[in-house]
Structure formats: structure tokens, C-alpha cells
Amino acid sequence: MEITLDAPLDMHLHLRDGDMLKLTAPLSADFAGAVVMPNLVPPVAEPAQMTAYAERIAAAMDGREFRAYMTLFFTPMSEAALRAAQQTPGFFALKLYPAGITTNSEGGVADLAQAEPTLRAMEELGIPLLVHGESHGFVLDRESEFLAVYRRLAQRFPKLRICMEHITTAAALRLLDEFENLCATVTLQHLLITLDDVAGGALQPHLFCKPIAKRPEDRDALLQAALGGHPRLFFGSDSAPHPRCKKEACGCAAGVFTAPVALPRLAQLFAENGAADRLQGFVSGHARQWYGLRVPSRRVVLQDVPMPVPAAYRGFGQQVVPMFAGRVLPWSVKA
Amino acid sequence: MEITLDAPLDMHLHLRDGDMLKLTAPLSADFAGAVVMPNLVPPVAEPAQMTAYAERIAAAMDGREFRAYMTLFFTPMSEAALRAAQQTPGFFALKLYPAGITTNSEGGVADLAQAEPTLRAMEELGIPLLVHGESHGFVLDRESEFLAVYRRLAQRFPKLRICMEHITTAAALRLLDEFENLCATVTLQHLLITLDDVAGGALQPHLFCKPIAKRPEDRDALLQAALGGHPRLFFGSDSAPHPRCKKEACGCAAGVFTAPVALPRLAQLFAENGAADRLQGFVSGHARQWYGLRVPSRRVVLQDVPMPVPAAYRGFGQQVVPMFAGRVLPWSVKA
């Protein structure tokens, strides 16, 4: 069996920088492009930094065709500054982090009221707003507590395209259905796992991420929405490589590295649920439609031929452990 | 400031065996005694094994005064076998594990109906039943799902003393209040932490245990019940040493090692909440009263003099990381 995709996109990707970028960027090359997160140290907050980062990504891709949809770390910006960003090649959106909520987000937004003039200008200019939507509350409530903020944003800025990034709850899906100006990304792992997989047996650091995986009914709702072809729900891997030593040490860093396994595992998931024909929309079509993206056509064929997943990806002095490390996935990308 | 205790007891303790027993047993010696869990490999299920284990514990205590209240791993037993157990020196109770629910519980009870004749005989003989009360469900629901089993046991065996071990939820406390024949133990960590401390920031394997720490409102309810002097709520550390290599590896084992820090940290907790006079009941009096235990008097003085907690306790080729490793606790046991 085969599933043929046109120009699959990863709508939420961490590529890091330096040697980690060199190792991981090519591992996303089965995608035609990806929305690249700006939470480097320091964050990518200026067009010049963004351009330089895009060049480093292109260099790491080493000739592979790949469209990096670049984001700027949200800071208050004037309309002029936003216009300048918009005219910078590769620019796609602003990514808003509540301050201190995840990896390298210390410089994020502490008071959303101060962000309003920028949001108003973004709305006028048609610049999408991508949001890491978690409060600083109890770990299981952070996303649901943040939904009131999404609601207020969606109401106050009805023409602003707002993306609820990496949603993990059924409650977020219900909000998605309420507002036409909201979209959402969902990761591979949140379609598959619950907190049980992270901490129900032995503790599994390689499945630990933010937002943390939630309850079975949340996972089931996300999966049904993805398989059902929700037009405003997009695949975003949130693939987040950390050096092995930071994942397996005490105080493990948050993030699951899925870039190289995402398309095969998604193919398996959609095929075994009789939704193979909906994969194109989930990994490309819906996002292209909603954001009005023009992506060069690119044929990617997934086949039910096994893919052995290495215990780790190594190179440039880095070592990253992927999801399904050491296992065999029943689907693979056809060379 | 000082708090003077008489014969503090740890009503739920894992001492393991071999070199780990030799290392950890003396670290519980500030307690006058402890209820010792039977989940060794193989489990301590026969009086002869129990006697031999009690002798190894006494040897590890190396002359220190310490009463080991020994438990047998619950298996169906005839009344004659129960009588024989009851006449074995050191015997205290049977510990029931649902099959496969925690460390070394693979041989536990799969069908509670089969346990009923044994429970009936225990009720008649006055042998307490200690229970690891978790279902095989979603990690956060396991205790609350098991409450129906506790309820049924409490109703069917009204004279059986049933201990809900290491409770972690407000719901378990509510059930405790419903049935006079239920008691419960609670650990140090479940009075202090929530899932946030385990997985809200970086993942903290040394705070990972089963049952897993729950929500803030659960922790708060447990703390209020302990500080409030609930007469059927007893301190049981569930202190569970694992070799450092099994805690910090991928797939970390469940258990928090609190034996050497429990009394100082409890003294701090009760003192700072103005409940210093209730500590005696929580760590000794309530359990002695409810079970009718006669423990030799032993004066243990806690003082607000700092205790530096080592990064690890080492010996006999073993290395165990305690809770609060590398930190300084404001209270200590007076030598």
C-alpha cells in the first residue's frame, strides 16, 4: 500500500542552531517545508537575525529543497517594524510565548495587554499569530487555563489568524470549533500517547514534552479530529531535539524528537484508521488553504515497507534519541 | 525549638534486601519501628521467609533498637496458615497488591473474589489488611478507581482493619471518613508535592513514585488531614530506595527515598503550620491506638538545627539518592 502526498508541511518545528541544526535539519527533509520556531538563545526577534538563521538552515539542508517558514519571537513591534519583517524573505508569522513557559522562553510576554497594539497591527497586515498557549498553573491545567486568553484574542481580533500551537486537550478542540479565526497544530505524540505513557509505568524522559500529554479522552478527541479532516487542525511535529545527555539526566528537558519518524508513523496511523485519504489535508492541504501558502509541488510517497528507527541519530558531535528509537515502524518514506 | 516524640513509627517502609538492606536499614533507625513491606523477589509470602527476612533486618540494624512489623505478601491462605503466621514473632499484617501494579508485585491478586475466604479468616483472627489500592487504569485515576474496592471491602468485612496505603487523593480521605474500619497511611512527599514537582518543569525522577503525586487540591487535603490530627491517618514513608542507576536512567523506577529525611522534614512541616503538638499522633500515637500496638518507649528529639542532606547515601556497593539531596533541611534529629 502507498500513500502519495504533495508537499507535506510540518507546521511547528524546532531546528535549534549550530551542530544540532546541522544534524537535525536534514532529518526534516522529507517535508517540503516547515514553520521554524524562533526560541534560540538569544531568541530570533529581529528580521536580520531571522535572515541569518534562515541562511544557516539552508546551509544545513545542503542543497535539499526545503521551505523554511520563519517566525519571529513575539515582542512589541511598531507597524513599521512589522511591515519590514513582512518584506523580509522567508518571514511567516510571530510566535508568542508567555514568559518562561518552555525552553528558552524567558523573554516572552508577561502581560498580554501590552501586546495589543502589535496584535492590532498584525491583524491589519495579515500576519499570523502563533501562540504557545499555556498558563503558569498546575501542569495539567495550563492549556485549559489559557483557553480564556485564546477566546479573548479571537474575539478582540476577529481578522487575526491565531494558531493554538501543539494543542493537547479536548477543551482546546471545542474552542477551535467556536472561532473561525482560530486554527491549531497537533503533534504526532499527542495523537498517540497519554500521561500514562510518560509516567504510568517507568518514567519515560523521551516522551516528556510541554505541553505534557494529557488524558485518554483528550488523546482520543485529538485523534478523531485529525482523522476526521478538521480543516483548521494541522500537523505540527513540535519535534524538539535535545542532546541525549539532557534527556536522560535528572531534570530531563522537555521535548520529543519526531522529525524523522513523523511521516511514516502518521501514514500508519491514518491507514490503520481507514483515513489514508485524509492525510494530505492534515499534513499540508489544510494549512495551505488557511494561511494561503504557495508551496512548490513535491511528491512524497509513503509505503508500508518497514523502517528501522535507529537508537539515536548521531553527527556533528551531537546525539539525539528519536521517538520509537530502536523499534521498527511498519511504514516508511519511499526513496 | 524542639519537638519531643515518643517512639515514632514508619507505618510503610521498603527495606529491600542484601546490600541495599544493609545500606538503608540503619537510615530508618531514628524510628522506633516500621511496617516492613514484603515485595522482595520472590515476595515474602511464608512465615519462614518472613522470619529469615526479619533476622536479616535485625542484622542490618546492627544492634540498634528497632521493631520491624513484618508483613506477608497476600496470597490465599487457610485459617490454619493465618494462625501459624499470627504466632510467628514479628508478624503484623498481610499486604495485598493488585497483580503487577508496582515494584515486584507481579504475583499479586488478580481477582479479589478469590481473596474473600482469606479476608474472612483475617477478620476473625484480627489480622490487619494493608492494601496498595490502585487499579490498572489511567495513571491519575488509579487510586480513585480503586476506592470502590475499598468501599466493598469495608462493607463486607466490617471488623477487618483495612489500611489504604499511601493515599494521594482528597477522594480517598472522604472515603476514610465514611468507614470506621478503614485507616490510611500517607507519605512525606504526598504532603509536599504535586505532579507539578515531578513533571511541571524539568522531569524529576527522584520525585517519581507510585501512586504518582496528584493535584494541588489533593495535596492540600492530605496536608490538612495530617496537620488536623485525623485519628486514622498515619505516617508511612513508603520510602523506597532504588539504586541511583535505576532512578536516573531512561525508564526510571518508581519510588522516593525519604527514610533519613522524613522526621526532620515532618518536624519542619508541622512546626511551620503551628501543629507541632500533632506530630506525635501522626507519626506514632494514631497507629498505636488503632492497631493496639505496644511499642517500647523511646525519646526522639527533633530540633530546629540544620541538617545537610547528602547528595547520595553510599555503602555496600550501593548508592541511593534521597529526597532533598544536596539541600539543607532546617530541622534535624538531636543526637
XYZ file of C-alpha atoms in Angstrom:
670
model
C 0.000 0.000 0.000
C 1.155 3.516 -0.709
C 0.016 6.999 0.209
C 1.173 9.747 -2.105
C 1.435 13.198 -0.597
C 2.032 16.522 -2.242
C 4.374 18.858 -0.383
C 3.899 17.750 3.234
C 4.468 20.518 5.745
C 5.471 20.484 9.367
C 3.690 23.497 10.788
C 5.714 23.594 14.031
C 9.356 22.610 14.112
C 12.404 23.252 16.296
C 15.661 23.108 14.388
C 17.930 24.651 17.054
C 21.246 26.042 15.885
C 24.902 25.161 15.417
C 25.815 21.487 15.396
C 22.330 20.415 16.462
C 20.874 22.286 13.471
C 23.366 20.585 11.170
C 22.362 17.177 12.500
C 18.604 17.634 12.621
C 17.703 19.867 9.666
C 18.297 17.149 7.035
C 16.130 14.802 9.118
C 13.148 17.024 8.267
C 13.919 16.992 4.539
C 11.065 14.628 3.650
C 8.867 17.602 4.372
C 8.576 20.250 1.668
C 8.807 22.856 4.375
C 8.236 23.707 7.994
C 7.316 26.564 10.260
C 10.522 27.137 12.204
C 10.355 28.203 15.832
C 12.401 31.205 16.991
C 13.269 30.209 20.557
C 17.023 30.145 20.185
C 19.374 31.733 22.706
C 19.003 34.676 22.216
C 15.565 34.449 20.568
C 15.154 35.275 16.885
C 13.311 38.567 17.338
C 14.702 40.783 14.550
C 14.443 40.351 10.771
C 18.227 40.427 10.432
C 18.609 37.578 12.924
C 15.849 35.716 11.117
C 17.534 36.092 7.751
C 20.824 34.879 9.157
C 19.082 31.910 10.807
C 17.299 31.062 7.542
C 20.676 31.050 5.826
C 22.111 28.691 8.415
C 19.097 26.422 7.948
C 19.557 26.454 4.178
C 23.243 25.645 4.624
C 22.378 22.761 6.963
C 19.909 21.488 4.356
C 22.867 21.326 1.984
C 21.031 21.720 -1.285
C 17.865 19.875 -0.274
C 14.671 21.591 -1.337
C 13.023 22.840 1.828
C 10.953 25.904 2.548
C 11.605 27.346 5.990
C 8.635 29.421 7.103
C 10.425 31.691 9.521
C 8.943 33.128 12.682
C 9.953 35.978 14.927
C 9.828 35.709 18.694
C 6.951 37.977 19.685
C 7.984 41.288 21.195
C 6.058 44.565 20.980
C 6.660 45.857 17.432
C 5.556 49.011 15.628
C 3.571 48.772 12.429
C 6.654 49.917 10.539
C 8.736 47.174 12.106
C 6.070 44.624 11.260
C 5.995 45.838 7.661
C 9.756 45.486 7.472
C 9.501 41.940 8.840
C 6.781 41.130 6.354
C 9.009 42.218 3.496
C 11.852 40.012 4.686
C 12.096 36.856 2.569
C 11.019 33.740 4.403
C 9.000 35.573 7.070
C 5.787 33.830 8.047
C 4.484 34.786 11.487
C 5.148 35.927 15.032
C 5.365 33.331 17.756
C 4.131 34.393 21.167
C 5.396 32.702 24.309
C 4.110 33.532 27.762
C 7.306 34.407 29.659
C 9.216 31.411 30.993
C 6.734 28.769 29.900
C 9.019 26.459 27.912
C 12.554 26.014 26.545
C 14.241 29.398 26.022
C 11.077 31.467 26.523
C 12.347 33.614 29.387
C 11.969 36.754 27.259
C 8.356 36.027 26.401
C 5.239 38.071 27.016
C 4.321 38.648 30.669
C 1.356 40.970 30.107
C -0.837 40.436 27.058
C -2.391 43.902 27.317
C 0.961 45.358 26.284
C 0.872 43.185 23.185
C -2.412 44.591 21.897
C -1.102 47.390 19.651
C 1.203 44.885 17.955
C -1.638 42.403 17.571
C -3.860 45.114 16.068
C -1.169 45.938 13.504
C -0.616 42.248 12.741
C -4.334 41.876 12.137
C -4.283 44.756 9.680
C -1.190 43.495 7.910
C -2.380 39.885 7.778
C 0.473 38.494 9.841
C -0.472 35.270 11.645
C -0.012 34.922 15.387
C 1.293 31.596 16.637
C 0.893 31.014 20.365
C 2.352 28.640 22.924
C -0.848 28.588 24.942
C -0.075 27.603 28.497
C -0.608 29.381 31.804
C 1.821 29.106 34.698
C -0.633 26.951 36.634
C -0.684 23.285 37.575
C 0.878 21.231 34.803
C -2.349 19.508 33.750
C -4.384 22.719 33.751
C -2.011 25.021 31.887
C -3.601 24.629 28.481
C -7.205 24.723 29.657
C -6.459 27.787 31.793
C -5.014 29.520 28.740
C -8.136 28.960 26.652
C -9.689 32.125 28.099
C -6.777 34.071 26.605
C -7.330 32.463 23.197
C -11.004 33.296 23.469
C -10.282 36.934 24.256
C -7.759 37.185 21.419
C -10.164 35.559 18.971
C -12.939 37.956 19.993
C -10.867 41.147 20.086
C -9.014 40.472 16.826
C -11.563 38.782 14.587
C -9.424 39.065 11.471
C -6.181 37.983 13.093
C -5.272 34.406 12.204
C -4.388 32.844 15.544
C -2.789 29.438 15.800
C -3.132 27.482 19.025
C 0.129 25.588 18.809
C 0.511 21.946 19.854
C -2.892 21.546 21.460
C -3.311 18.595 23.806
C -6.865 18.734 25.113
C -10.426 18.113 24.018
C -11.260 21.526 25.507
C -8.925 23.249 23.029
C -10.677 21.457 20.167
C -14.041 22.717 21.391
C -12.698 26.267 21.367
C -11.317 25.706 17.877
C -14.845 24.944 16.748
C -16.156 28.170 18.237
C -13.960 30.638 16.363
C -13.261 30.705 12.644
C -10.151 32.805 13.190
C -8.508 30.106 15.290
C -6.519 27.225 13.912
C -4.396 24.685 15.771
C -1.459 22.390 15.323
C -1.178 18.979 16.932
C 1.914 16.830 17.281
C 2.405 13.189 16.428
C 2.885 12.189 20.047
C -0.309 13.856 21.243
C -2.266 11.748 18.745
C -0.690 8.612 20.221
C 0.183 8.892 23.871
C -1.240 9.987 27.214
C 0.348 10.793 30.535
C 0.237 7.041 31.130
C 2.949 6.550 28.533
C 5.141 9.170 30.169
C 4.678 8.322 33.842
C 2.276 5.405 34.161
C 4.878 2.668 34.187
C 8.515 3.576 34.447
C 9.236 7.244 33.770
C 9.943 7.858 30.064
C 12.002 11.001 29.539
C 11.940 10.695 25.756
C 8.137 11.103 25.821
C 8.240 14.085 28.150
C 7.290 17.337 26.455
C 5.472 20.620 27.024
C 2.550 20.708 26.972
C 2.635 17.353 28.713
C 0.495 14.540 27.274
C -2.927 14.527 28.914
C -5.800 12.110 29.484
C -7.025 9.292 27.184
C -10.177 11.249 26.320
C -8.015 14.188 25.221
C -5.827 11.999 23.038
C -8.900 10.342 21.544
C -10.536 13.663 20.725
C -7.386 14.956 19.036
C -7.045 11.778 17.019
C -10.652 11.839 15.892
C -10.347 15.473 14.822
C -7.182 14.738 12.833
C -8.568 11.595 11.205
C -11.867 13.344 10.583
C -10.180 16.007 8.484
C -10.810 19.061 10.646
C -9.986 21.896 8.218
C -8.272 24.063 10.830
C -6.216 21.365 12.506
C -2.712 20.997 11.065
C 0.151 18.684 11.686
C 2.959 20.406 13.578
C 5.504 17.980 14.937
C 6.930 20.273 17.621
C 9.875 17.971 17.044
C 12.334 19.238 19.605
C 15.802 17.743 19.635
C 17.754 17.848 22.873
C 21.165 16.277 23.350
C 20.790 12.776 24.749
C 22.606 13.830 27.921
C 19.935 16.446 28.653
C 17.089 13.994 28.161
C 18.397 11.147 30.235
C 19.829 13.146 33.107
C 17.983 14.156 36.249
C 15.847 17.116 35.352
C 15.212 15.994 31.814
C 14.493 18.716 29.255
C 11.046 18.825 27.627
C 10.676 17.772 24.007
C 10.119 14.728 21.807
C 12.218 14.333 18.675
C 9.889 13.072 15.953
C 11.012 14.759 12.731
C 12.476 11.642 11.064
C 9.639 9.310 12.089
C 6.628 11.600 11.771
C 5.535 10.906 8.189
C 5.900 7.097 8.423
C 4.078 6.962 11.741
C 1.321 9.290 10.520
C 0.881 7.144 7.416
C 0.468 4.078 9.620
C -1.965 5.886 11.898
C -4.163 7.214 9.108
C -4.012 3.966 7.115
C -4.948 1.732 10.037
C -7.873 4.012 10.808
C -9.125 3.959 7.222
C -8.310 7.636 6.761
C -5.371 7.451 4.342
C -7.149 9.898 2.043
C -7.252 12.483 4.826
C -3.515 12.564 5.462
C -2.841 15.054 2.677
C -5.144 17.603 4.263
C -3.689 17.085 7.719
C -0.040 17.367 6.717
C -0.380 20.022 4.062
C -3.692 20.938 2.479
C -5.491 22.457 5.439
C -2.602 24.702 6.393
C -2.002 25.782 2.796
C -5.652 26.650 2.451
C -5.979 28.536 5.710
C -2.753 30.514 5.502
C -2.851 30.850 1.705
C 0.579 29.265 1.347
C 2.021 28.606 -2.073
C 4.393 25.681 -1.815
C 6.233 24.188 -4.772
C 4.746 20.821 -5.646
C 6.700 17.864 -4.302
C 5.676 14.204 -4.456
C 6.392 12.211 -1.308
C 5.373 8.570 -1.275
C 4.770 6.651 1.939
C 4.752 2.876 1.716
C 4.001 0.019 4.060
C 7.618 -1.110 3.998
C 9.279 -1.290 7.402
C 11.555 1.450 8.680
C 14.043 0.526 11.397
C 14.419 3.536 13.683
C 17.958 3.992 14.967
C 18.655 4.097 18.711
C 19.949 7.614 18.152
C 20.822 9.982 15.334
C 24.457 10.999 15.586
C 26.619 13.577 13.891
C 28.485 16.856 14.386
C 29.301 15.750 17.923
C 25.576 15.535 18.729
C 23.403 12.612 19.677
C 19.595 12.767 19.617
C 17.194 9.984 20.546
C 14.053 9.885 18.383
C 10.611 8.670 19.337
C 10.409 4.894 18.596
C 14.186 4.611 18.992
C 15.354 1.085 18.271
C 11.943 -0.031 17.040
C 10.686 -0.849 13.565
C 7.869 1.238 12.096
C 5.688 -0.593 9.560
C 5.679 2.363 7.141
C 8.479 4.337 5.566
C 9.158 7.103 3.079
C 9.836 5.690 -0.391
C 13.245 6.798 -1.594
C 12.688 24.958 69.293
C 12.350 21.251 69.899
C 9.684 18.616 69.384
C 9.985 15.539 71.545
C 8.446 12.377 70.184
C 7.880 9.053 71.828
C 8.608 6.037 69.659
C 7.966 7.376 66.163
C 6.800 4.726 63.721
C 7.006 4.493 59.965
C 3.869 2.575 59.045
C 5.009 1.767 55.473
C 8.642 1.112 54.654
C 10.640 -0.680 51.962
C 13.949 -2.005 53.207
C 14.783 -4.233 50.230
C 17.349 -6.961 50.791
C 21.043 -7.755 50.519
C 23.415 -4.816 50.201
C 20.583 -2.320 49.778
C 19.071 -3.516 53.078
C 22.448 -3.146 54.758
C 22.751 0.427 53.490
C 19.192 1.621 54.122
C 18.037 -0.154 57.309
C 20.230 1.944 59.634
C 18.898 5.080 57.907
C 15.488 4.289 59.428
C 16.905 3.845 62.920
C 15.561 7.152 64.240
C 12.199 5.446 64.090
C 11.334 3.058 66.917
C 9.903 0.706 64.330
C 8.350 0.352 60.929
C 5.877 -1.760 58.998
C 8.112 -3.556 56.506
C 6.811 -4.284 53.029
C 7.117 -7.829 51.654
C 7.632 -7.145 47.929
C 11.050 -8.697 47.578
C 11.977 -11.033 44.720
C 10.483 -13.541 45.398
C 7.859 -11.951 47.665
C 7.856 -12.690 51.393
C 4.733 -14.854 51.446
C 5.547 -17.568 54.008
C 6.233 -17.228 57.735
C 9.621 -18.919 57.360
C 10.697 -16.388 54.720
C 9.383 -13.626 56.942
C 11.362 -14.822 59.930
C 14.523 -15.059 57.871
C 13.912 -11.551 56.464
C 13.315 -10.180 59.958
C 16.636 -11.676 61.008
C 18.428 -10.047 58.077
C 16.821 -6.731 59.016
C 17.935 -7.122 62.624
C 21.439 -7.938 61.445
C 21.459 -4.864 59.185
C 20.323 -2.771 62.157
C 23.467 -3.994 63.910
C 22.310 -3.702 67.482
C 20.092 -0.643 67.008
C 16.730 -0.851 68.746
C 14.129 -1.156 66.006
C 10.878 -3.032 65.855
C 10.170 -4.464 62.407
C 6.452 -5.038 61.987
C 6.602 -7.755 59.372
C 4.076 -8.276 56.620
C 3.331 -11.189 54.358
C 2.604 -10.721 50.672
C -1.095 -11.505 50.345
C -1.879 -14.880 48.798
C -4.919 -17.033 49.535
C -4.260 -18.613 52.953
C -6.222 -21.047 55.076
C -7.273 -20.119 58.581
C -4.663 -22.555 59.904
C -1.954 -20.902 57.853
C -3.067 -17.491 59.063
C -2.968 -18.704 62.672
C 0.545 -20.002 62.116
C 1.569 -16.630 60.659
C -0.019 -14.849 63.593
C 2.039 -16.902 66.011
C 5.261 -16.078 64.205
C 7.226 -13.425 66.089
C 7.240 -10.042 64.348
C 4.156 -10.734 62.206
C 1.858 -7.749 61.803
C -0.346 -7.916 58.715
C -0.933 -9.098 55.176
C -0.153 -6.719 52.329
C -2.348 -7.008 49.278
C -1.123 -5.894 45.881
C -3.262 -5.953 42.764
C -1.190 -8.033 40.341
C 1.527 -6.093 38.541
C 0.660 -2.685 39.962
C 4.042 -1.645 41.364
C 7.630 -2.804 42.009
C 7.772 -6.596 42.358
C 4.006 -7.103 42.553
C 3.667 -9.460 39.598
C 2.408 -12.239 41.894
C -0.317 -10.084 43.412
C -4.058 -10.563 43.487
C -5.807 -10.526 40.105
C -9.310 -11.384 41.334
C -10.430 -10.098 44.707
C -13.333 -12.565 44.898
C -10.786 -15.348 45.325
C -9.340 -13.476 48.287
C -12.599 -13.396 50.249
C -12.191 -16.584 52.340
C -8.773 -15.382 53.451
C -10.162 -11.947 54.258
C -12.975 -13.514 56.287
C -10.466 -15.518 58.306
C -8.259 -12.436 58.796
C -11.274 -10.547 60.068
C -11.983 -13.276 62.593
C -8.373 -13.529 63.701
C -7.882 -9.770 63.903
C -5.153 -9.632 61.260
C -4.956 -6.236 59.535
C -5.140 -5.966 55.746
C -2.795 -3.473 54.138
C -3.632 -2.614 50.523
C -1.826 -0.980 47.637
C -5.025 0.498 46.262
C -4.598 1.218 42.580
C -6.455 -0.018 39.515
C -4.749 -0.688 36.211
C -6.368 2.396 34.678
C -5.033 5.773 33.594
C -2.252 6.837 35.937
C -4.166 9.720 37.511
C -7.340 7.680 38.042
C -5.864 4.515 39.521
C -6.445 5.403 43.151
C -9.891 6.905 42.685
C -10.956 3.902 40.595
C -9.822 1.601 43.382
C -11.959 3.350 46.008
C -14.940 1.204 45.021
C -12.899 -1.858 46.016
C -12.065 -0.304 49.383
C -15.715 0.521 49.868
C -16.763 -3.041 49.124
C -14.108 -4.466 51.431
C -15.079 -2.065 54.220
C -18.736 -3.015 53.862
C -18.282 -6.770 53.519
C -15.715 -7.090 56.306
C -16.831 -4.574 58.912
C -14.462 -5.867 61.591
C -11.438 -6.201 59.327
C -8.961 -3.389 59.874
C -8.150 -2.233 56.357
C -5.331 0.185 55.641
C -5.429 2.225 52.448
C -1.697 2.544 51.968
C -0.005 5.718 50.702
C -3.163 7.599 49.757
C -2.725 10.541 47.417
C -6.178 11.991 46.817
C -8.864 14.019 48.541
C -11.331 11.347 47.398
C -9.533 8.694 49.448
C -9.761 10.942 52.506
C -13.507 11.277 52.011
C -13.831 7.502 51.934
C -11.699 7.267 55.064
C -14.267 9.418 56.826
C -17.086 7.111 55.753
C -15.834 3.870 57.270
C -14.529 3.379 60.794
C -12.776 0.174 59.755
C -10.572 1.987 57.250
C -7.328 3.689 58.101
C -4.732 5.152 55.765
C -1.076 5.966 55.535
C 0.317 8.984 53.753
C 3.900 9.637 52.720
C 6.050 12.684 53.310
C 6.202 13.521 49.632
C 2.439 13.438 49.138
C 2.083 16.078 51.868
C 4.528 18.303 49.983
C 4.474 17.828 46.234
C 2.108 17.579 43.291
C 2.534 16.314 39.755
C 3.927 19.786 39.043
C 7.032 18.963 41.036
C 7.530 15.710 39.126
C 6.776 16.849 35.590
C 5.827 20.534 35.612
C 9.302 21.886 34.963
C 12.077 19.511 34.053
C 11.273 15.863 34.730
C 12.353 14.858 38.261
C 12.927 11.116 38.513
C 13.733 11.255 42.225
C 10.204 12.514 42.914
C 8.576 9.867 40.730
C 6.665 7.263 42.727
C 3.560 5.119 42.652
C 0.935 6.268 43.285
C 2.109 9.330 41.413
C 1.685 12.732 43.093
C -1.642 14.266 42.146
C -3.258 17.711 42.043
C -2.703 20.668 44.406
C -6.158 20.209 45.943
C -5.285 16.581 46.730
C -2.012 17.523 48.357
C -3.724 20.280 50.333
C -6.442 17.945 51.598
C -3.870 15.366 52.711
C -1.826 18.010 54.470
C -4.833 19.442 56.278
C -5.906 15.976 57.409
C -2.407 15.211 58.723
C -1.980 18.584 60.450
C -5.521 18.369 61.749
C -4.764 15.163 63.605
C -7.024 12.757 61.748
C -7.033 9.758 64.113
C -6.956 7.171 61.320
C -4.302 8.793 59.161
C -0.780 7.575 59.896
C 2.627 8.476 58.620
C 4.005 5.795 56.324
C 7.040 6.971 54.387
C 6.801 4.402 51.591
C 10.496 5.197 51.481
C 11.636 3.117 48.546
C 15.327 3.001 47.775
C 16.391 2.209 44.238
C 19.982 2.200 43.032
C 20.878 5.587 41.578
C 21.433 3.978 38.178
C 17.812 2.781 38.087
C 16.427 6.204 39.014
C 18.394 8.300 36.587
C 18.254 6.002 33.585
C 15.597 6.019 30.916
C 12.612 4.216 32.316
C 13.230 5.330 35.878
C 11.910 3.078 38.651
C 9.133 4.374 40.911
C 9.946 5.333 44.481
C 11.176 8.233 46.616
C 13.803 7.572 49.272
C 12.786 9.583 52.332
C 13.701 7.438 55.342
C 16.633 9.554 56.556
C 14.934 12.918 55.987
C 11.364 12.123 57.000
C 11.378 13.067 60.679
C 13.279 16.355 60.219
C 11.078 17.394 57.303
C 7.882 16.423 59.122
C 9.003 18.415 62.165
C 9.526 21.460 59.946
C 6.168 20.957 58.255
C 4.178 20.584 61.472
C 6.083 23.371 63.244
C 5.657 25.912 60.468
C 1.950 25.126 60.364
C 1.551 25.542 64.120
C 0.787 21.860 64.559
C 3.930 20.681 66.369
C 1.770 19.131 69.079
C 0.030 16.944 66.498
C 3.181 15.311 65.154
C 3.253 12.656 67.883
C -0.176 11.401 66.859
C 0.664 11.392 63.175
C 3.967 9.542 63.480
C 3.039 7.175 66.259
C 0.037 7.692 68.501
C -2.773 7.219 65.988
C -1.349 3.983 64.623
C -0.586 2.606 68.078
C -4.112 3.362 69.164
C -5.833 1.942 66.112
C -3.791 -1.226 65.778
C -3.301 -1.626 69.542
C 0.480 -1.699 69.165
C 2.697 -1.866 72.200
C 5.980 -0.211 71.367
C 8.808 0.231 73.869
C 9.096 3.885 74.841
C 11.840 5.778 73.023
C 12.516 9.513 73.203
C 13.398 11.121 69.882
C 14.033 14.860 69.886
C 13.707 16.982 66.760
C 15.328 20.403 66.818
C 15.434 23.401 64.533
C 19.130 22.870 63.852
C 20.020 22.471 60.174
C 20.626 19.067 58.628
C 22.680 18.961 55.427
C 21.301 16.168 53.250
C 23.997 14.308 51.330
C 23.830 14.072 47.535
C 23.593 10.313 47.988
C 23.908 7.702 50.681
C 26.642 5.236 49.781
C 27.776 1.912 51.150
C 27.953 -1.815 50.440
C 28.454 -1.003 46.769
C 25.103 0.801 46.683
C 24.227 4.419 46.049
C 20.816 5.885 46.849
C 19.693 9.467 46.277
C 17.362 10.788 48.998
C 14.658 13.398 48.687
C 16.227 16.847 49.270
C 19.615 15.522 48.132
C 22.282 18.195 48.465
C 19.975 20.590 50.279
C 19.896 21.729 53.886
C 16.813 20.973 55.966
C 16.130 23.452 58.788
C 15.332 20.689 61.301
C 17.283 17.637 62.394
C 17.178 14.749 64.834
C 19.038 15.597 68.043
C 21.823 13.098 68.632
